[in-house]
Short mmCIF file of C-alpha atoms and ligand atoms in Angstrom, two decimals:
data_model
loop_
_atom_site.label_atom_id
_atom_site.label_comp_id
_atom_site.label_asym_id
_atom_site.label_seq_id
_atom_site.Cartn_x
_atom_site.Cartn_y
_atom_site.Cartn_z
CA UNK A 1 106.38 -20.23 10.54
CA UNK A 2 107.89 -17.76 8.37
CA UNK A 3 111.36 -17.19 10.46
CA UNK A 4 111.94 -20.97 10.26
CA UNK A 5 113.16 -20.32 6.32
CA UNK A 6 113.41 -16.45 6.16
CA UNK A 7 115.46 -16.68 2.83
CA UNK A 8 113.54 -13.89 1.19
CA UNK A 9 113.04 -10.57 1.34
CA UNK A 10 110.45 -10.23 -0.84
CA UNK A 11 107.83 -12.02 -2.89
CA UNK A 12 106.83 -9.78 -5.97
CA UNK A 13 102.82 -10.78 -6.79
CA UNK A 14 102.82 -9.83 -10.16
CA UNK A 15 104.96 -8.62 -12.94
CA UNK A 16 103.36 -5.67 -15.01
CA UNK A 17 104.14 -1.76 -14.64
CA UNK A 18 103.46 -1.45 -10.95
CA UNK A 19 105.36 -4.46 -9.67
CA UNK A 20 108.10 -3.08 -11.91
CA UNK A 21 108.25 0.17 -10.45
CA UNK A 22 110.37 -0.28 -7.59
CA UNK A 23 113.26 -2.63 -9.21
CA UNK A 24 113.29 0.56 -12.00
CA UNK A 25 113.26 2.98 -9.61
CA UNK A 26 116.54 1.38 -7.46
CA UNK A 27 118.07 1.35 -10.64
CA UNK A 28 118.20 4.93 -11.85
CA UNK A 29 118.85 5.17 -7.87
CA UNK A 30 122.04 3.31 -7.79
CA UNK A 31 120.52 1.08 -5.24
CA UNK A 32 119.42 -1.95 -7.49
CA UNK A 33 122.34 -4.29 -5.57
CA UNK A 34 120.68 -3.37 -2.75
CA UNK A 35 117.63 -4.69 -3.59
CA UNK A 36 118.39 -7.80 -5.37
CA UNK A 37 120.68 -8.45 -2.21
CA UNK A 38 117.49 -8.72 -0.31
CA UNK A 39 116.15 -11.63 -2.31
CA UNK A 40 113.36 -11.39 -4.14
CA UNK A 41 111.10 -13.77 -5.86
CA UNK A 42 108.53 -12.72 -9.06
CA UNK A 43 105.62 -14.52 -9.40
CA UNK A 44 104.44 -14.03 -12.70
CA UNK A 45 101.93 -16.45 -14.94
CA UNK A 46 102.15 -14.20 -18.23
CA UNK A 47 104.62 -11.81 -19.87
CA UNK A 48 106.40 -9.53 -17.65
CA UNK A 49 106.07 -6.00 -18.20
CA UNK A 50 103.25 -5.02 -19.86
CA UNK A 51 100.50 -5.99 -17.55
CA UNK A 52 96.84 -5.57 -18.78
CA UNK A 53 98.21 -2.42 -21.29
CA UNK A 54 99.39 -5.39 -23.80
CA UNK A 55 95.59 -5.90 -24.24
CA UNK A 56 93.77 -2.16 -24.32
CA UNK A 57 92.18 -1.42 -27.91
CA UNK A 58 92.62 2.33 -26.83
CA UNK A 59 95.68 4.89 -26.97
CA UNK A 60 97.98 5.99 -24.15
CA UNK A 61 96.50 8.53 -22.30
CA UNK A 62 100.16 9.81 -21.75
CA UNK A 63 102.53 10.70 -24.33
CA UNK A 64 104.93 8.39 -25.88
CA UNK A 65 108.18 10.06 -23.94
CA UNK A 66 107.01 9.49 -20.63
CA UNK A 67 107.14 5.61 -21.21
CA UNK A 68 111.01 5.93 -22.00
CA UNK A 69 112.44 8.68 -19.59
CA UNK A 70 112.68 5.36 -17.07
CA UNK A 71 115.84 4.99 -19.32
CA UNK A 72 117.30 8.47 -18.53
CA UNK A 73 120.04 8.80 -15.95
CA UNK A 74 121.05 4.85 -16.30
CA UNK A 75 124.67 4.54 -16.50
CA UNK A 76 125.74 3.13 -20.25
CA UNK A 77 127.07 0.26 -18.08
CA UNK A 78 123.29 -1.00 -16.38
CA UNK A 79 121.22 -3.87 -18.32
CA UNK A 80 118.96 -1.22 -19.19
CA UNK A 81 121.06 1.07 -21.30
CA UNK A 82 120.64 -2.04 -24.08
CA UNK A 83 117.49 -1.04 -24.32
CA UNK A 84 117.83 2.09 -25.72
CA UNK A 85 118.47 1.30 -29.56
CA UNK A 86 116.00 -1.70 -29.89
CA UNK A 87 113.39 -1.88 -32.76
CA UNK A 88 110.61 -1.91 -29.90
CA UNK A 89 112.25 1.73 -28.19
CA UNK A 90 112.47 3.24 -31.94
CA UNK A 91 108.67 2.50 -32.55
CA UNK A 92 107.83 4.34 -29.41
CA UNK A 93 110.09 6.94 -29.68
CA UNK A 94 108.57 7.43 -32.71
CA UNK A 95 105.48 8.96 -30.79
CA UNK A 96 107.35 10.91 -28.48
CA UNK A 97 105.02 13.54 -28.45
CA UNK A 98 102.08 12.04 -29.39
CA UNK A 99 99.48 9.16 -27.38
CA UNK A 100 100.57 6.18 -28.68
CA UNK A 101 98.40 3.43 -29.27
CA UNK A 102 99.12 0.98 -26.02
CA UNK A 103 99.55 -1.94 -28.94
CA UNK A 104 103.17 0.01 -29.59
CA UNK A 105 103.95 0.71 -26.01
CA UNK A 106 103.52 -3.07 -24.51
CA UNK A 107 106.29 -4.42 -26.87
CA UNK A 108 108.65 -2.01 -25.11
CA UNK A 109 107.54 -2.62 -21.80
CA UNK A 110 107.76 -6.58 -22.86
CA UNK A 111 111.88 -5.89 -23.06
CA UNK A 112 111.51 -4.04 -20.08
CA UNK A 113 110.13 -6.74 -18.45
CA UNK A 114 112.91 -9.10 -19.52
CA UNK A 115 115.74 -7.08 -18.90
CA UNK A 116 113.95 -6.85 -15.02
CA UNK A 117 113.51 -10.72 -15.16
CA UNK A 118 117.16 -11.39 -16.37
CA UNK A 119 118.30 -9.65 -13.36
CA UNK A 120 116.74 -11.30 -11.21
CA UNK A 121 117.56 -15.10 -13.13
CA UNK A 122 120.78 -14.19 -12.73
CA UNK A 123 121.39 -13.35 -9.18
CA UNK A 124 121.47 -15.58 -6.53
CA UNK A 125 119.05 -14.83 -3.84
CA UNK A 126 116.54 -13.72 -6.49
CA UNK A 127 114.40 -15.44 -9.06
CA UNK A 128 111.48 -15.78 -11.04
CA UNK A 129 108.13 -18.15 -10.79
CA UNK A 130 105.64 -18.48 -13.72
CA UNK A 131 103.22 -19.02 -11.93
CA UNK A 132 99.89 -17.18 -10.49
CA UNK A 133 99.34 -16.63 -6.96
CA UNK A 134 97.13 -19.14 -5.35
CA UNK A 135 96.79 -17.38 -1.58
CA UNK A 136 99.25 -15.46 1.01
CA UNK A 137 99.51 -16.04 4.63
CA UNK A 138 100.26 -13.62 6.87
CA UNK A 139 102.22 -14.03 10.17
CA UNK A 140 103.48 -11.71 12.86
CA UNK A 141 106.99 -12.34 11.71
CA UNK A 142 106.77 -12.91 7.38
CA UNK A 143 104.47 -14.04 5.07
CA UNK A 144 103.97 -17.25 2.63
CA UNK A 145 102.83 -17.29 -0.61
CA UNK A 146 101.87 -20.22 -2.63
CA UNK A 147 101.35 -20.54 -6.15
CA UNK A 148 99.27 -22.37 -8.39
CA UNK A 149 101.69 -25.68 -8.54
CA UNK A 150 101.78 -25.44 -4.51
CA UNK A 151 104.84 -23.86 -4.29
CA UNK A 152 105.29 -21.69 -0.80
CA UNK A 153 107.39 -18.98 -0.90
CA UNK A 154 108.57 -17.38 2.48
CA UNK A 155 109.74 -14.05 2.81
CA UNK A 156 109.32 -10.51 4.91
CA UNK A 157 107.14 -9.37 2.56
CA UNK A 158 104.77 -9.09 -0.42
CA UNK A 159 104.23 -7.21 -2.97
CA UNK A 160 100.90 -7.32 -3.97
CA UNK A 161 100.40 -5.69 -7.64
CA UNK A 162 98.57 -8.12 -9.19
CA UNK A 163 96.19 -5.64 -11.49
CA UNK A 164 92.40 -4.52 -11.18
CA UNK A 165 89.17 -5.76 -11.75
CA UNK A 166 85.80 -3.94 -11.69
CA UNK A 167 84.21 -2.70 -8.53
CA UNK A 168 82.47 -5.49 -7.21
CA UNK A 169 78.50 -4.35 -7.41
CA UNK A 170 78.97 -1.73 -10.11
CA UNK A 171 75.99 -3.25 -12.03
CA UNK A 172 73.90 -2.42 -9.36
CA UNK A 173 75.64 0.75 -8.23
CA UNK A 174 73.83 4.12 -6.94
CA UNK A 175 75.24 6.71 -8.94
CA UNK A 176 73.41 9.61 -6.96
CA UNK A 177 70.59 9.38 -4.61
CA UNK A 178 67.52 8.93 -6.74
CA UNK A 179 69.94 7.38 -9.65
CA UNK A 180 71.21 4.08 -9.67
CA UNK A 181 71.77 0.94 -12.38
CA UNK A 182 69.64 -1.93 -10.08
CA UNK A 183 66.70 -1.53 -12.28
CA UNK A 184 68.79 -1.29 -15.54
CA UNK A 185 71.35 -4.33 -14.37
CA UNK A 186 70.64 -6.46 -17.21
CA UNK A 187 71.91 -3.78 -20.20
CA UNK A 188 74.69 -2.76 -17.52
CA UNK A 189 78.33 -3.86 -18.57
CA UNK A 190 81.65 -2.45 -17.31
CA UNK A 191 83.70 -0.33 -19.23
CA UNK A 192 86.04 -2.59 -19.19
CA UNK A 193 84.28 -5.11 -21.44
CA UNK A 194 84.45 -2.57 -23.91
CA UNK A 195 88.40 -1.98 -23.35
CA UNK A 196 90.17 -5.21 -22.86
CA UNK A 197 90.31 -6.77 -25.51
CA UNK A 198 90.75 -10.66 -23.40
CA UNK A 199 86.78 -9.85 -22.20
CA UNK A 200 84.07 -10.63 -25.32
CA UNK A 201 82.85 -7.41 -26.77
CA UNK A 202 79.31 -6.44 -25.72
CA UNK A 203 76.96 -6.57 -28.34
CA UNK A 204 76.25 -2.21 -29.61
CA UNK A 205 73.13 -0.97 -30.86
CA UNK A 206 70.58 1.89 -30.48
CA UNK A 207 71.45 4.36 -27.21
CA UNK A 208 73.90 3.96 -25.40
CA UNK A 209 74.98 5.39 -21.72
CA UNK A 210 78.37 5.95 -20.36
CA UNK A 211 78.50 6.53 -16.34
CA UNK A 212 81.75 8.29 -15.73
CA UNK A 213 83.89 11.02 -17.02
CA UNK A 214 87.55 9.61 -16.24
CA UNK A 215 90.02 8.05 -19.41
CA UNK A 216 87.98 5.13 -19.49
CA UNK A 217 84.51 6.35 -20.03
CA UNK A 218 85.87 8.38 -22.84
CA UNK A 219 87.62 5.89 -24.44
CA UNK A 220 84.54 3.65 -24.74
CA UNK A 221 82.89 6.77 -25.97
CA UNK A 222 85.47 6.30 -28.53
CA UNK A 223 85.08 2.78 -29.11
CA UNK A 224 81.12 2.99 -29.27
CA UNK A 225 80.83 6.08 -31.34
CA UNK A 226 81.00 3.84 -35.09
CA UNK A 227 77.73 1.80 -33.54
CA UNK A 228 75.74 3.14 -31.58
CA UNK A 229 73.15 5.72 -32.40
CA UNK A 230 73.23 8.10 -29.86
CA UNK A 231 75.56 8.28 -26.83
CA UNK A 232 75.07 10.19 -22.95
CA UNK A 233 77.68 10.50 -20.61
CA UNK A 234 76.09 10.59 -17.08
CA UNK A 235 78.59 12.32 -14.70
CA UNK A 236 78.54 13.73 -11.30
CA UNK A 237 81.23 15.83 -11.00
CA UNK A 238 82.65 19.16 -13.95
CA UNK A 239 84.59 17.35 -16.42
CA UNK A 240 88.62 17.43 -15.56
CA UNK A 241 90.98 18.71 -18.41
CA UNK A 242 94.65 17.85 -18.26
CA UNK A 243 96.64 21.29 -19.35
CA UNK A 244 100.72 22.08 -19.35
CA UNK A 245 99.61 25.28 -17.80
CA UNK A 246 97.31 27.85 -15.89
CA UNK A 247 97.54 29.86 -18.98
CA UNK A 248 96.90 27.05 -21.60
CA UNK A 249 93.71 26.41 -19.76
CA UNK A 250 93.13 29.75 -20.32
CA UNK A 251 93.58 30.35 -23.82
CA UNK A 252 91.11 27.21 -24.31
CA UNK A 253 88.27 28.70 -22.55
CA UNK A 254 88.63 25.90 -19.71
CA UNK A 255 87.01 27.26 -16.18
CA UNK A 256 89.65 25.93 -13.67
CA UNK A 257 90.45 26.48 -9.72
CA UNK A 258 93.81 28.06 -9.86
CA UNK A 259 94.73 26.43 -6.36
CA UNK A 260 92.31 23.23 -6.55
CA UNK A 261 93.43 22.28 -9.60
CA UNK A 262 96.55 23.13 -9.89
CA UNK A 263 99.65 20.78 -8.61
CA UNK A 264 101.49 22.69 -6.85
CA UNK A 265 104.58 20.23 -7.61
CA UNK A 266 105.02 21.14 -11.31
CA UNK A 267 102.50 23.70 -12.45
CA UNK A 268 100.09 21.66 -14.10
CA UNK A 269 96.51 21.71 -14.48
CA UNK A 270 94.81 18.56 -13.37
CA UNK A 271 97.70 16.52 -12.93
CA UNK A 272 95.97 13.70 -12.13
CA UNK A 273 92.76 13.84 -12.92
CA UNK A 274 92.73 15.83 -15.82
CA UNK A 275 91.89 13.87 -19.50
CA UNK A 276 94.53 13.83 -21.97
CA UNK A 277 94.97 12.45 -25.66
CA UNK A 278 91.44 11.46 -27.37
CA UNK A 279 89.74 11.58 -24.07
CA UNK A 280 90.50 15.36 -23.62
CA UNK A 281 89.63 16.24 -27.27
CA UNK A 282 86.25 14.43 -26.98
CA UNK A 283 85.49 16.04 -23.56
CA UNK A 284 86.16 19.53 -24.93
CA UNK A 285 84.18 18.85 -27.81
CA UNK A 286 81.10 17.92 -25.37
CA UNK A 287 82.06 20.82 -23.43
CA UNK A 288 81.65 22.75 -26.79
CA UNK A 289 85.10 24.38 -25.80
CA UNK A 290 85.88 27.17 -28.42
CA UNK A 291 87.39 25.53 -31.77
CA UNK A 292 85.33 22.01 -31.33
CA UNK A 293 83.56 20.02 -34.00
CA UNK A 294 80.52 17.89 -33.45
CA UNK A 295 79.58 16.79 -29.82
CA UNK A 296 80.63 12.84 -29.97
CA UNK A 297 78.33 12.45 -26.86
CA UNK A 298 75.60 14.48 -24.97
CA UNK A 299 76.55 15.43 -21.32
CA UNK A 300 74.28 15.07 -18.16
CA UNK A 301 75.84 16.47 -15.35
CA UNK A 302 73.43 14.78 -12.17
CA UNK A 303 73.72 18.04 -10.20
CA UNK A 304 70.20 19.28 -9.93
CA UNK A 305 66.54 17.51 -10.29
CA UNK A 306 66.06 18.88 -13.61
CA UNK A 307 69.28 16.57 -14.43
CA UNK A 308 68.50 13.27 -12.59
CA UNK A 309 65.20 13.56 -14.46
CA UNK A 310 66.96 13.62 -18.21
CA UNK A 311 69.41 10.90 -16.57
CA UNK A 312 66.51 8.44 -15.39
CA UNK A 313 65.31 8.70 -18.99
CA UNK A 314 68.38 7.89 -20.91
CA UNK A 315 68.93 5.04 -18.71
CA UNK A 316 65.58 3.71 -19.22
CA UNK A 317 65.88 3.89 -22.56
CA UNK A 318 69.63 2.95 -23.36
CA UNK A 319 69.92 0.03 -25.15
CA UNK A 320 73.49 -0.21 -23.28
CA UNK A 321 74.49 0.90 -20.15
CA UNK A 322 78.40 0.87 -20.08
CA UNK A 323 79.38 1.92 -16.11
CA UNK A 324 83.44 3.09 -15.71
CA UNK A 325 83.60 3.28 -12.32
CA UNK A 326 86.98 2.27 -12.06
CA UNK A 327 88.98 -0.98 -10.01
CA UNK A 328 89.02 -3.04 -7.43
CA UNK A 329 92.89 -4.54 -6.37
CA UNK A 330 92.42 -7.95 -7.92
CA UNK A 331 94.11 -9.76 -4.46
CA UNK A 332 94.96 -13.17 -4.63
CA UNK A 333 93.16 -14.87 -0.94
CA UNK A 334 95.13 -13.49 2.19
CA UNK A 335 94.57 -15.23 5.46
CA UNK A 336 96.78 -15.32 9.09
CA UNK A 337 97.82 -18.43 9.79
CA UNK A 338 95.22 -19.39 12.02
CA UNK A 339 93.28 -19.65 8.67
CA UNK A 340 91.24 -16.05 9.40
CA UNK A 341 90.75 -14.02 6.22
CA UNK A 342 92.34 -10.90 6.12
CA UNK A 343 90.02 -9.10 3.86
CA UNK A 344 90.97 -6.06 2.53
CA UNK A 345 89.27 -2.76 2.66
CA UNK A 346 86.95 -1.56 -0.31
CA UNK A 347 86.29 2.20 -1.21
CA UNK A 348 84.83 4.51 -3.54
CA UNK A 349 87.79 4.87 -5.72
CA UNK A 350 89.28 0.87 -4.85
CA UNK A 351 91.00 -0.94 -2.44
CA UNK A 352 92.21 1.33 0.47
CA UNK A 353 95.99 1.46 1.37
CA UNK A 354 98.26 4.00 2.69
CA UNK A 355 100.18 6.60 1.49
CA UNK A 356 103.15 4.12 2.18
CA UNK A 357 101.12 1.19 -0.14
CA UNK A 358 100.63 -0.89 3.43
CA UNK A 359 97.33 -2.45 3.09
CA UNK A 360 94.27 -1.55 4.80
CA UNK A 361 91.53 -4.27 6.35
CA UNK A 362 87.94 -3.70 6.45
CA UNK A 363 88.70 -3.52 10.22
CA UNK A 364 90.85 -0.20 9.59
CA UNK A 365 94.40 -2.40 10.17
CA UNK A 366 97.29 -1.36 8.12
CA UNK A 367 99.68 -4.14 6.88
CA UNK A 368 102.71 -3.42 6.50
CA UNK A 369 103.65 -7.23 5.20
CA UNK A 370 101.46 -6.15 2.53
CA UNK A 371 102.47 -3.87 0.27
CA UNK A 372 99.68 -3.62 -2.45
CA UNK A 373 99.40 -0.88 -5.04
CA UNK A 374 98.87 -0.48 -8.84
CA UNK A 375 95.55 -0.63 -10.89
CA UNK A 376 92.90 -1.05 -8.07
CA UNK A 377 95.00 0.37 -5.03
CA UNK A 378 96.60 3.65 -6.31
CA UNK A 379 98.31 5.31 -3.39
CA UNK A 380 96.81 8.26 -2.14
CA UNK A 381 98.32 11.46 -3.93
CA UNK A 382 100.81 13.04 -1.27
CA UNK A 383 103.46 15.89 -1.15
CA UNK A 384 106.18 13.09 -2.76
CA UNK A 385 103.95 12.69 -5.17
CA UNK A 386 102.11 15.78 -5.87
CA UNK A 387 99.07 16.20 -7.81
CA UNK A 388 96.12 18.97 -7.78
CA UNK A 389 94.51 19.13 -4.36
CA UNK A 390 91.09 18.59 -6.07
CA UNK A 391 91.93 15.24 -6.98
CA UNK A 392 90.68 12.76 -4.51
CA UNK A 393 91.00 9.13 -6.55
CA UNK A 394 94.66 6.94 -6.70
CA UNK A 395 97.63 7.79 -8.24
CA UNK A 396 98.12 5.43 -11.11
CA UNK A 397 100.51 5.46 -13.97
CA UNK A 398 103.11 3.72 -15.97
CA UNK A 399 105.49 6.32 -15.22
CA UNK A 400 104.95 7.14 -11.57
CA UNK A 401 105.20 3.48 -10.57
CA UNK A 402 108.41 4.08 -12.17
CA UNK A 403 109.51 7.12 -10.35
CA UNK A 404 107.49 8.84 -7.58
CA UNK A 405 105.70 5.84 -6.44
CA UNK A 406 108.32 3.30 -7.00
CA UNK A 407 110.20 5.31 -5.36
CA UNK A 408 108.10 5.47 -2.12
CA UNK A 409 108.19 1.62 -2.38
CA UNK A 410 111.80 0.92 -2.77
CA UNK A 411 111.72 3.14 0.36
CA UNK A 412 109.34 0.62 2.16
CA UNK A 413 111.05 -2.33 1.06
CA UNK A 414 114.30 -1.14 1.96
CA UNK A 415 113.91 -0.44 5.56
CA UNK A 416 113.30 -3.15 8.39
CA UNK A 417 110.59 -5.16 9.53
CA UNK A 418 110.88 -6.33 13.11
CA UNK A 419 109.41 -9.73 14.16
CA UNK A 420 106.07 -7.88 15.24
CA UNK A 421 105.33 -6.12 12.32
CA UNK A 422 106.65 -2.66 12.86
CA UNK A 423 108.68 -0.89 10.38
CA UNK A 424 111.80 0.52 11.38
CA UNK A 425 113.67 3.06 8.86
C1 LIG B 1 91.84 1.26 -19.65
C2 LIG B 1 93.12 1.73 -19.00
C3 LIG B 1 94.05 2.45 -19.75
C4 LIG B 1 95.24 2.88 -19.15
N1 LIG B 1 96.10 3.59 -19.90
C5 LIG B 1 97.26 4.02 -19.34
C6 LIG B 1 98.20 4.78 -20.11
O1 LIG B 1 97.97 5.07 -21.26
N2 LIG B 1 99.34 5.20 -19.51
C7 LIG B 1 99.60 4.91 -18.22
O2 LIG B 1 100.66 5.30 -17.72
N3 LIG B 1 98.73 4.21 -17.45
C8 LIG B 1 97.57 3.77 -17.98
N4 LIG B 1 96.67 3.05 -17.20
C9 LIG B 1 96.91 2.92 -15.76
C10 LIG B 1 97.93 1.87 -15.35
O3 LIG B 1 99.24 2.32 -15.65
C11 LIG B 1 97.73 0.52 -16.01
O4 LIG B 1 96.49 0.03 -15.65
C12 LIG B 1 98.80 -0.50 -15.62
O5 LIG B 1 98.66 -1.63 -16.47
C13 LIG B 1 98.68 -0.94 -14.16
O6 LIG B 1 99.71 -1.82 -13.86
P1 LIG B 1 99.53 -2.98 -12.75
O7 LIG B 1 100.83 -3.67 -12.69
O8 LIG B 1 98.95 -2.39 -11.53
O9 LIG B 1 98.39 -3.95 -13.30
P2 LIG B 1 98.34 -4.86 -14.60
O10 LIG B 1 98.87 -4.12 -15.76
O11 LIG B 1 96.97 -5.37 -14.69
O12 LIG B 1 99.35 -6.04 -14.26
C14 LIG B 1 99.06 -6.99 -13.29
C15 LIG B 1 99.94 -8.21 -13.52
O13 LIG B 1 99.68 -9.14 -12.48
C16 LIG B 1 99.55 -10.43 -13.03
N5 LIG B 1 98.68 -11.22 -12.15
C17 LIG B 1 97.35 -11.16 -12.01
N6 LIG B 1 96.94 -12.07 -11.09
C18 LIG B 1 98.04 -12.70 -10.66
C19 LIG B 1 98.27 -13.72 -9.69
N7 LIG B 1 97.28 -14.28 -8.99
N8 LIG B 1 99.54 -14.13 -9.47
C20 LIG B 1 100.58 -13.56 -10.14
N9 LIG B 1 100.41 -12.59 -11.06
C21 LIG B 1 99.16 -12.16 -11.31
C22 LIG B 1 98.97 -10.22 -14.43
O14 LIG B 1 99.29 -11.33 -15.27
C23 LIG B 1 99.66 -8.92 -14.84
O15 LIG B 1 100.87 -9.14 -15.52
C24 LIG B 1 95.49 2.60 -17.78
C25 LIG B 1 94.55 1.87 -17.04
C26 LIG B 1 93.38 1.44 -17.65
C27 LIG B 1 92.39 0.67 -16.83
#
């Protein structure tokens, strides 16, 4: 059906940082005309720009510069360069070197977002839908998407970066064997409950229990700290501190694999997985890291049967369980058009794509139609875009879906589908 009305290139689900990424990354690229030239439609229902950041109670976990270098290296004469002496750009700047509360980096990414959706208003093969996503179909030679108002949209290809949303089962998750949340489920929320400030806050008392040790189970550590009486962070694996440097690890007392955890792209220490801002300052204070005040938490590493013991006991006795296990890809329904569901693949750290964003079915079929990445479906770190070999979760990031990662996917979109599906560069 699709080749009937091929007058796409692309449909865009979504319009927050990672569906961004690629149109920001063909601009500092020169190649934006090449892009837009393909066609593209944006199917947005909210804001575009800031995604699910516009509604975090927490700080960046990256500094304040990172969120504007997307305007370095545009020429004076681009859309973008306007964007450099707003009110919204100032306020950031302002915390340049400092985590900025999200509240002042979503107003920026807001005019982001509408410099990105004037652009594609204004040229001809391209525009923009407010609308959700009701379902994509997938066919040998295109796909369609509908939206909400029953509009189909026929193109090559999607985009799919339509945000997270918990790991399905994570109330009832095994954290090790001999440790898991079934018999707790009732006190069990998800840490984003605690976070996102669209989800009702979970009523606080007494003991709490985090499960995690990533940005988010810190940052409800944060949140919790004024309420609750006593907080434990279950983890499984040593707690991962972001550093500049092998030798600012160092000087902080942090025990480190110089190889393991080191990228080998730009020197630093847990790239990826490594906690920054309030996150890493409560961490090393748990970690009783020379310097510290006050633990904010107690740790339980589950690493030995002395440990799943303590664990057991502060779960049975939390008064809240709070699990950060991470995502999910929150996909809109995808079926061929024979009406079969093409259901996507489900891992340990979210929904499974490949290193090229194409998505992956729970019968081990790559997609390249679908393109799906963002909260939920991080690409796979790689050597384009680098990261500590220890780290074994998604990519994910403002400012890699702007560079290294949009990058890779301005790549995809820009080379050629054939009628059967494969990609040719
Ligand atoms: C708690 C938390 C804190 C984070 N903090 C940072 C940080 O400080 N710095 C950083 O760089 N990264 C941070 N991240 C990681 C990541 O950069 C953000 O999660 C980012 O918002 C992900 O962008 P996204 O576009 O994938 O998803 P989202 O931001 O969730 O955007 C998805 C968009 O898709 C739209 N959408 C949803 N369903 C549909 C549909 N059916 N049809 C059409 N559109 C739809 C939504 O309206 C939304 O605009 C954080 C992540 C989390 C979970």
């Amino acid at each position: 059906m699709p080749s009937a009305d091929n007058s796409l290139g692309f449909v865009f689900c979504g319009g927050g940082p990672a569906a961004l990424g690629p149109v920001i990354a063909a601009a500092r690229k020169g190649r934006l005309d090449d892009l837009l030239d393909r066609g593209i439609a944006l199917v947005e229902p909210g804001p575009i720009g800031p995604g699910g950041l516009a509604h975090y109670r927490i700080s960046a976990n990256s500094l304040g510069g990172p969120f504007l270098e997307c305007l370095d290296g545009l020429s004076d004469s681009a859309p973008f360069a306007a964007l450099r002496d707003l009110p919204e750009t100032r306020r950031l700047r302002a915390h340049s070197d400092e985590h900025p509360p999200l509240s002042v980096v979503a107003p920026f990414l807001t005019r982001l977002g509408a410099v990105v959706s004037d652009l594609l208003a204004a040229h001809p093969r391209c525009t923009v839908v407010p609308e959700a996503v009701a379902a994509i179909e997938l066919a040998d030679d295109g796909v369609v998407v509908t939206t909400g108002s029953g509009r189909e949209l026929t193109a090559e290809r999607t985009v799919i970066a339509t945000g997270g949303r918990p790991l399905s089962g994570f109330g009832t998750a095994g954290i090790v064997p001999g440790l898991d949340l079934l018999p707790h489920r009732d006190k069990v929320w998800h840490s984003e409950s605690f976070i996102d400030a669209r989800k009702p806050l979970p009523p606080v008392r007494g003991k709490a229990v985090v499960v995690g040790g990533s940005h988010s189970a810190w940052s409800v550590v944060h949140l919790l700290a004024p309420e609750a009486d006593e907080i434990t962070v279950i983890h499984r694996s040593g707690l991962r501190l972001f550093y500049n440097s092998p030798d600012e690890a160092r000087a902080d007392g942090y025990p480190f694999d110089p190889v393991l955890d080191v990228c080998p792209t730009n020197g630093r220490v847990n790239r990826y997985g490594g906690l920054r801002g309030r996150a890493h300052e409560l961490a090393r204070a748990a970690l009783r890291l020379p310097g510290t005040g006050p633990a904010p938490a107690r740790l339980v590493q589950v690493t030995d049967p002395a440990a799943l013991e303590a664990a057991q006991r502060a779960l049975a006795e939390a008064d809240v369980i709070v699990m950060a296990n991470g995502f999910e890809a929150n996909l809109p329904p995808i079926h061929r058009t024979d009406g079969t569901p093409v259901s996507a693949a489900v891992g340990p750290t979210g929904t499974v794509v490949t290193a090229q964003g194409h998505l992956v079915d729970v019968h081990g079929t790559a997609h390249p139609r679908l393109l799906a990445y963002g909260l939920g479906a991080g690409l796979a770190p790689s050597a384009e875009v680098g990261g500590e070999p220890s780290y074994t979760r998604r990519a994910d990031g403002v400012w890699l879906y702007q560079h290294d990662i949009g990058g890779i996917v301005l790549d995809e979109l820009l080379h050629n589908v054939t009628t059967t599906g494969e990609i040719h560069a």
